CSV table of C-alpha atoms in Angstrom, one decimal:
chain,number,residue,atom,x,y,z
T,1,UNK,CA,35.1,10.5,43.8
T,2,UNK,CA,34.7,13.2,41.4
T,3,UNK,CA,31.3,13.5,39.5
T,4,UNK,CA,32.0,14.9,36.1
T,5,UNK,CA,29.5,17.0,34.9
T,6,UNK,CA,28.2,15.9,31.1
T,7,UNK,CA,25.9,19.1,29.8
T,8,UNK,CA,27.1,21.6,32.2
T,9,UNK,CA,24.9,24.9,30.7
T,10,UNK,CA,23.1,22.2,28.3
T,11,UNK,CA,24.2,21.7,24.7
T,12,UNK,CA,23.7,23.4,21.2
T,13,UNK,CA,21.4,22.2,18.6
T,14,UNK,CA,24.3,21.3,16.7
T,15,UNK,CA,26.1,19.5,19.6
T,16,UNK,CA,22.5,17.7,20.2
T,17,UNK,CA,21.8,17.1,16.7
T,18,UNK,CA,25.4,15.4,16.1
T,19,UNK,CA,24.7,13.2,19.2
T,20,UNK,CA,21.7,11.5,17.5
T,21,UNK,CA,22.8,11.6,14.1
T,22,UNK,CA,19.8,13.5,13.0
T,23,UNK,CA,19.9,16.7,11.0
T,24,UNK,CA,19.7,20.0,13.0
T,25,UNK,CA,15.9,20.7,10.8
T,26,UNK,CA,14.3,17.5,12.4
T,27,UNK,CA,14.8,19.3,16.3
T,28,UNK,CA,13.7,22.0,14.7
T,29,UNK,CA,10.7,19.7,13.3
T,30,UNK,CA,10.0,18.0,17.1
T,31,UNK,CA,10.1,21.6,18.6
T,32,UNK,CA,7.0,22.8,16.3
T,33,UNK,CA,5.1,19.8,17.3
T,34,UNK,CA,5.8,20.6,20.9
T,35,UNK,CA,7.9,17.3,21.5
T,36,UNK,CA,11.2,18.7,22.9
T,37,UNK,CA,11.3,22.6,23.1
T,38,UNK,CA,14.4,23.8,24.5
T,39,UNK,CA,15.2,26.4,26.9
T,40,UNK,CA,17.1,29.9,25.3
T,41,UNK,CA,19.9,31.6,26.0
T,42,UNK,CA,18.7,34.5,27.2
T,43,UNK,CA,21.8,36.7,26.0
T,44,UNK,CA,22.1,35.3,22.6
T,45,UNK,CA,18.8,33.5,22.3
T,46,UNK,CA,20.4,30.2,21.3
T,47,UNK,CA,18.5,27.2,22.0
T,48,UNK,CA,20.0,25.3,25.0
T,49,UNK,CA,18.9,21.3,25.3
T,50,UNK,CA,19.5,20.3,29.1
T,51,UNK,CA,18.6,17.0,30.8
T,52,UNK,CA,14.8,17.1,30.5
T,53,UNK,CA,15.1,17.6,27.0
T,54,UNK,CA,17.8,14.7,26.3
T,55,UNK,CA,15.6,12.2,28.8
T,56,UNK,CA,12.3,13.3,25.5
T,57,UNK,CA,14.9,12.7,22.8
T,58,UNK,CA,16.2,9.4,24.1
T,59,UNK,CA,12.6,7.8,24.2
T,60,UNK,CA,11.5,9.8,21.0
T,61,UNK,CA,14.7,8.0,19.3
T,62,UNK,CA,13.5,4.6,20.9
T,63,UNK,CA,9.8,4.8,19.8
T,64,UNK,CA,10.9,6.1,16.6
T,65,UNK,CA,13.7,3.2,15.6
T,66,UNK,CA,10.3,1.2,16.6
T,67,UNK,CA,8.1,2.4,13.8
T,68,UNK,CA,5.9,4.4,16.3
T,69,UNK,CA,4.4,7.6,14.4
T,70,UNK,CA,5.4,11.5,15.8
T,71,UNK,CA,1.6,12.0,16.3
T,72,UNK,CA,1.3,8.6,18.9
T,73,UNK,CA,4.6,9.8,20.3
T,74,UNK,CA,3.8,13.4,20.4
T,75,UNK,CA,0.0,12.2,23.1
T,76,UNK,CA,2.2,9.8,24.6
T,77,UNK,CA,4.6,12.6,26.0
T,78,UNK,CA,1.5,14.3,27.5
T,79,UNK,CA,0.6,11.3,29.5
T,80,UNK,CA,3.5,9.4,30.0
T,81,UNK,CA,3.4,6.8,32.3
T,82,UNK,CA,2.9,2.3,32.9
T,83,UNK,CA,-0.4,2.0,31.7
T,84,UNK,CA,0.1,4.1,28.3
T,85,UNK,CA,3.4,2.4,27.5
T,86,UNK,CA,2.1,-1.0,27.2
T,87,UNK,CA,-1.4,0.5,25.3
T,88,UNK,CA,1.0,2.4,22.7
T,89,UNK,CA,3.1,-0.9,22.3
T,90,UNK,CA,0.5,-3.1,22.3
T,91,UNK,CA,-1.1,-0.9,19.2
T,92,UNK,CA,2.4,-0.4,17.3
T,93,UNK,CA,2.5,-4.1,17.3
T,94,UNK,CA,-0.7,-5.0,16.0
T,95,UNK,CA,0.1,-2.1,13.2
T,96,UNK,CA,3.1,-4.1,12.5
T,97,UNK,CA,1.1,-7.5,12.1
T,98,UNK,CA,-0.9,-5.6,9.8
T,99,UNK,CA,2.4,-4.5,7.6
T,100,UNK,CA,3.8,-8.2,7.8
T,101,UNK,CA,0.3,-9.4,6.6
T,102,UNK,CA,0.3,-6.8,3.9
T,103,UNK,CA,4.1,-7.5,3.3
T,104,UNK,CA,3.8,-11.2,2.9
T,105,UNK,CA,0.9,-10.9,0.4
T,106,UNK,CA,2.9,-8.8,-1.7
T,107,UNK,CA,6.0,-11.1,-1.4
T,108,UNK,CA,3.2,-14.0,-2.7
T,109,UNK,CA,2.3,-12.7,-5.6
T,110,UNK,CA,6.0,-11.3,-6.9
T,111,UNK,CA,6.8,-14.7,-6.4
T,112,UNK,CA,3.3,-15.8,-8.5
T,113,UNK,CA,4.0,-13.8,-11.1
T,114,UNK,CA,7.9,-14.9,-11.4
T,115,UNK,CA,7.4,-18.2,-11.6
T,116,UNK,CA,4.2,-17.6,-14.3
T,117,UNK,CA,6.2,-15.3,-16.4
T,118,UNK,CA,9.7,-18.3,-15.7
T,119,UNK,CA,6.9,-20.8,-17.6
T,120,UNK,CA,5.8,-19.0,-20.2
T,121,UNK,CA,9.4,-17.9,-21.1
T,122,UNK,CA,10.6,-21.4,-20.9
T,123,UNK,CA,7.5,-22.5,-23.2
T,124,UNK,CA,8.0,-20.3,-25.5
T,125,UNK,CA,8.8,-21.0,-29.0
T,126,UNK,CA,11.3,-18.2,-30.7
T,127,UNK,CA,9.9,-16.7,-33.8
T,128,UNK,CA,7.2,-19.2,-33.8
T,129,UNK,CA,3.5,-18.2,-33.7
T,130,UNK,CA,0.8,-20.4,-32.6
T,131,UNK,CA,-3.2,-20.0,-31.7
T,132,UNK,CA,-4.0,-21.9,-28.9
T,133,UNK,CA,-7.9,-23.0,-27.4
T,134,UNK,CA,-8.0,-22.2,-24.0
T,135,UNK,CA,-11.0,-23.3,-21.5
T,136,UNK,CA,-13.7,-20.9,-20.6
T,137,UNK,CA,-12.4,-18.0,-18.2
T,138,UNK,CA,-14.1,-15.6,-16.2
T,139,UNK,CA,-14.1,-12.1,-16.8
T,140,UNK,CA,-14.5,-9.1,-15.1
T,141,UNK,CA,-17.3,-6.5,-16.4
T,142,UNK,CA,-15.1,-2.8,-16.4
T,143,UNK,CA,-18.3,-1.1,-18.2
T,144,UNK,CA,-21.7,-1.9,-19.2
T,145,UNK,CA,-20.7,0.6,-22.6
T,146,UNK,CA,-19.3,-0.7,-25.4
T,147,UNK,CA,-15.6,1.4,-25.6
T,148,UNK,CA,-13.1,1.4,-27.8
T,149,UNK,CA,-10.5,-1.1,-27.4
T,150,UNK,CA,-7.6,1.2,-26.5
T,151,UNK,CA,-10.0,3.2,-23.9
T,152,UNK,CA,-10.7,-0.1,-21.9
T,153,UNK,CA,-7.4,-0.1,-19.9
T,154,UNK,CA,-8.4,3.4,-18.8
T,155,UNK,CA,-12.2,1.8,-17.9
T,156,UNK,CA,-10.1,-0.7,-15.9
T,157,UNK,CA,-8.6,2.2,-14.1
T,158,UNK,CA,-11.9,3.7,-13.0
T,159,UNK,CA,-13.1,0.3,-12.0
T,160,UNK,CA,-10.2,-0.4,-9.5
T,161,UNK,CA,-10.2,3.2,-8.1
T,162,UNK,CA,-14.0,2.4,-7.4
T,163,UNK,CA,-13.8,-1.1,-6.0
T,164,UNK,CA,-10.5,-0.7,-4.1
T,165,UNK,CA,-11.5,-4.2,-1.9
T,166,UNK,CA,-10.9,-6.3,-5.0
T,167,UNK,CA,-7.3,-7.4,-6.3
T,168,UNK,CA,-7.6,-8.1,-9.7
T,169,UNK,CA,-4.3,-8.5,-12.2
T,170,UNK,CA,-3.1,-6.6,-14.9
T,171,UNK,CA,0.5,-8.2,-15.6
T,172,UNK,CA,-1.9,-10.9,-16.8
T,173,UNK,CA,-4.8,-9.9,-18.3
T,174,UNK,CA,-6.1,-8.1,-21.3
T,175,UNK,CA,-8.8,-5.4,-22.7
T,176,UNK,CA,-11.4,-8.2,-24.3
T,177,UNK,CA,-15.2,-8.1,-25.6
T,178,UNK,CA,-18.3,-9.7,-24.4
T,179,UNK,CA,-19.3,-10.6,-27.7
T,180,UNK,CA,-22.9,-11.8,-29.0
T,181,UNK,CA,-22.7,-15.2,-30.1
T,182,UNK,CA,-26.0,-15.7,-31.6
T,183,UNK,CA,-25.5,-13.2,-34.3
T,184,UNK,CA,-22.3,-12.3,-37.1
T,185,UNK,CA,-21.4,-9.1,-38.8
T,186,UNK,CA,-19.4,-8.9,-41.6
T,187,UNK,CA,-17.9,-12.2,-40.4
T,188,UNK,CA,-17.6,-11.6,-36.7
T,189,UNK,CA,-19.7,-11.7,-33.5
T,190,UNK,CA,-20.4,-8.1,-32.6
T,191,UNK,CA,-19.3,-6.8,-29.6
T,192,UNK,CA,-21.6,-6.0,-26.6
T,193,UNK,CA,-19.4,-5.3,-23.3
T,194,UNK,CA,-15.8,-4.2,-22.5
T,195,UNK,CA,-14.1,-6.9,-20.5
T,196,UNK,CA,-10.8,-7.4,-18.6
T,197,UNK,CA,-9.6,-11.3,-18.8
T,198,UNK,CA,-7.2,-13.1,-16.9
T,199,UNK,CA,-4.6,-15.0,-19.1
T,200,UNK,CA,-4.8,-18.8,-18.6
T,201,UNK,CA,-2.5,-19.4,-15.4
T,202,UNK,CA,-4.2,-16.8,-13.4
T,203,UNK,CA,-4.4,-16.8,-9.2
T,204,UNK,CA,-6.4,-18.8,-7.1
T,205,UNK,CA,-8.5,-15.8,-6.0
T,206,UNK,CA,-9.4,-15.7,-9.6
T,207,UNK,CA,-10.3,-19.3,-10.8
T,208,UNK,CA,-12.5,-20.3,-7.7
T,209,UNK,CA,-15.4,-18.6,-9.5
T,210,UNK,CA,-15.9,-15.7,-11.1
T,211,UNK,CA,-18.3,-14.0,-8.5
T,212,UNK,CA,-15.7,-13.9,-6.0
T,213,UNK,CA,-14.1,-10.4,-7.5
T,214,UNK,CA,-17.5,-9.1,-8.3
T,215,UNK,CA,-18.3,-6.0,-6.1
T,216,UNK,CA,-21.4,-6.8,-3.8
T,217,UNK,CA,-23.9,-3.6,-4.7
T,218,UNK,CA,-23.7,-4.7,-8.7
T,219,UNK,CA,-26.8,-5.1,-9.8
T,220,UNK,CA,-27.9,-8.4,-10.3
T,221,UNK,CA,-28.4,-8.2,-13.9
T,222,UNK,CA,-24.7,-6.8,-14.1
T,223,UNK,CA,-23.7,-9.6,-12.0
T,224,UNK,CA,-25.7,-12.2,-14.3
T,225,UNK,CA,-23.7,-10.8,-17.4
T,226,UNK,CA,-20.3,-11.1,-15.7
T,227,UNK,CA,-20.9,-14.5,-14.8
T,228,UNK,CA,-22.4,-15.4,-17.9
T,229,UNK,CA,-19.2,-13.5,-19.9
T,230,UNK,CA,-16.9,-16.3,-20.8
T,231,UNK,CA,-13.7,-16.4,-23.5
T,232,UNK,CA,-12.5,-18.8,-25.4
């Protein structure tokens, strides 16, 4: 039987590249991390890839159609063996749970928010204006100053950015004012705090009560006011 002979003086970085359907710059990439560094021609200088180089590419290919990151791949060339196979699986697919988790909340609330903003086209009246009592609804305390109205979406902003734990909506809610009740001005209850509020169908993580998207360090007189701060 004749054995054939497949990269017989190795193959081009073009030939290799074509063979994997990546571009020629990404072998270039995985040579400066030190994953597959080919041998050179010593009279031209070309690279060469031989067999060691196709046996890294193969199970860079394979751990890369998995999801598993150049940096895990690039350690887990250096120590290549049983035991660090099944530790860098085991960890890609815990990552993963954690993306399916992440993926599956977000899929939630798009659903959540089409079937609030279905309603509320559906209930809608064309060309037809109405003012509507709604119960009392938490709201969230963006600042302890009193701001303009149009500079509370920006307070809202800085809020988020500091308290990145909490998931509170904007495609439902609205710059408001705490507002001092026990006094008028002209006519009108002066306003004491800037406030973000929820519109009426808002999430479950929202209506429970209104402590649970108030960040733990607040003070508790901050705290007191946002629990306190109603709209109606």
């Amino acid at each position: 039987m004749h054995v054939k002979h497949l990269i017989n003086g190795g193959k081009s970085i073009k030939e290799t590249a074509e063979t994997y359907g990546v571009s020629i710059d990404t072998l270039y990439y995985y040579e400066k991390l030190g994953l597959v560094v080919p041998k050179r021609n010593p009279y031209n200088s070309y690279r060469v890839y031989d067999s060691a180089d196709f046996f890294k590419l193969n199970v860079i290919m394979e751990l890369r159609a998995m999801g598993v990151d150049l940096e895990d791949i690039q350690e887990y060339l250096k120590h290549h063996d049983f035991k660090s196979t099944l530790a860098l699986l085991d960890n890609k697919l815990g990552s993963l749970q954690e993306q399916i988790d992440r993926l599956t909340r977000q899929q939630q609330d798009i659903v959540q928010e089409l079937k609030y903003d279905l309603t509320a086209i559906s209930d809608a009246q064309t060309s037809v204006m109405t003012i509507e009592a709604l119960d009392a609804r938490p709201c969230e305390l963006v600042s302890t100053d009193l701001l303009f109205y149009e500079d509370i979406p920006y307070a809202f902003a800085q809020y988020m950015a500091v308290n990145k734990h909490e998931r509170l909506k904007t495609l439902r809610s609205i710059p408001t004012y705490l507002v001092d009740t026990t006094q008028k001005v002209n006519g009108c209850f002066p306003p004491r705090r800037s406030c973000f509020t929820p519109a009426s169908r808002i999430p479950k993580y929202l209506t429970s009560s209104p402590r649970d998207f108030m960040p733990a360090e607040r003070s508790k007189a901050h705290s007191w006011n946002a629990r306190k701060s109603t709209t109606k």
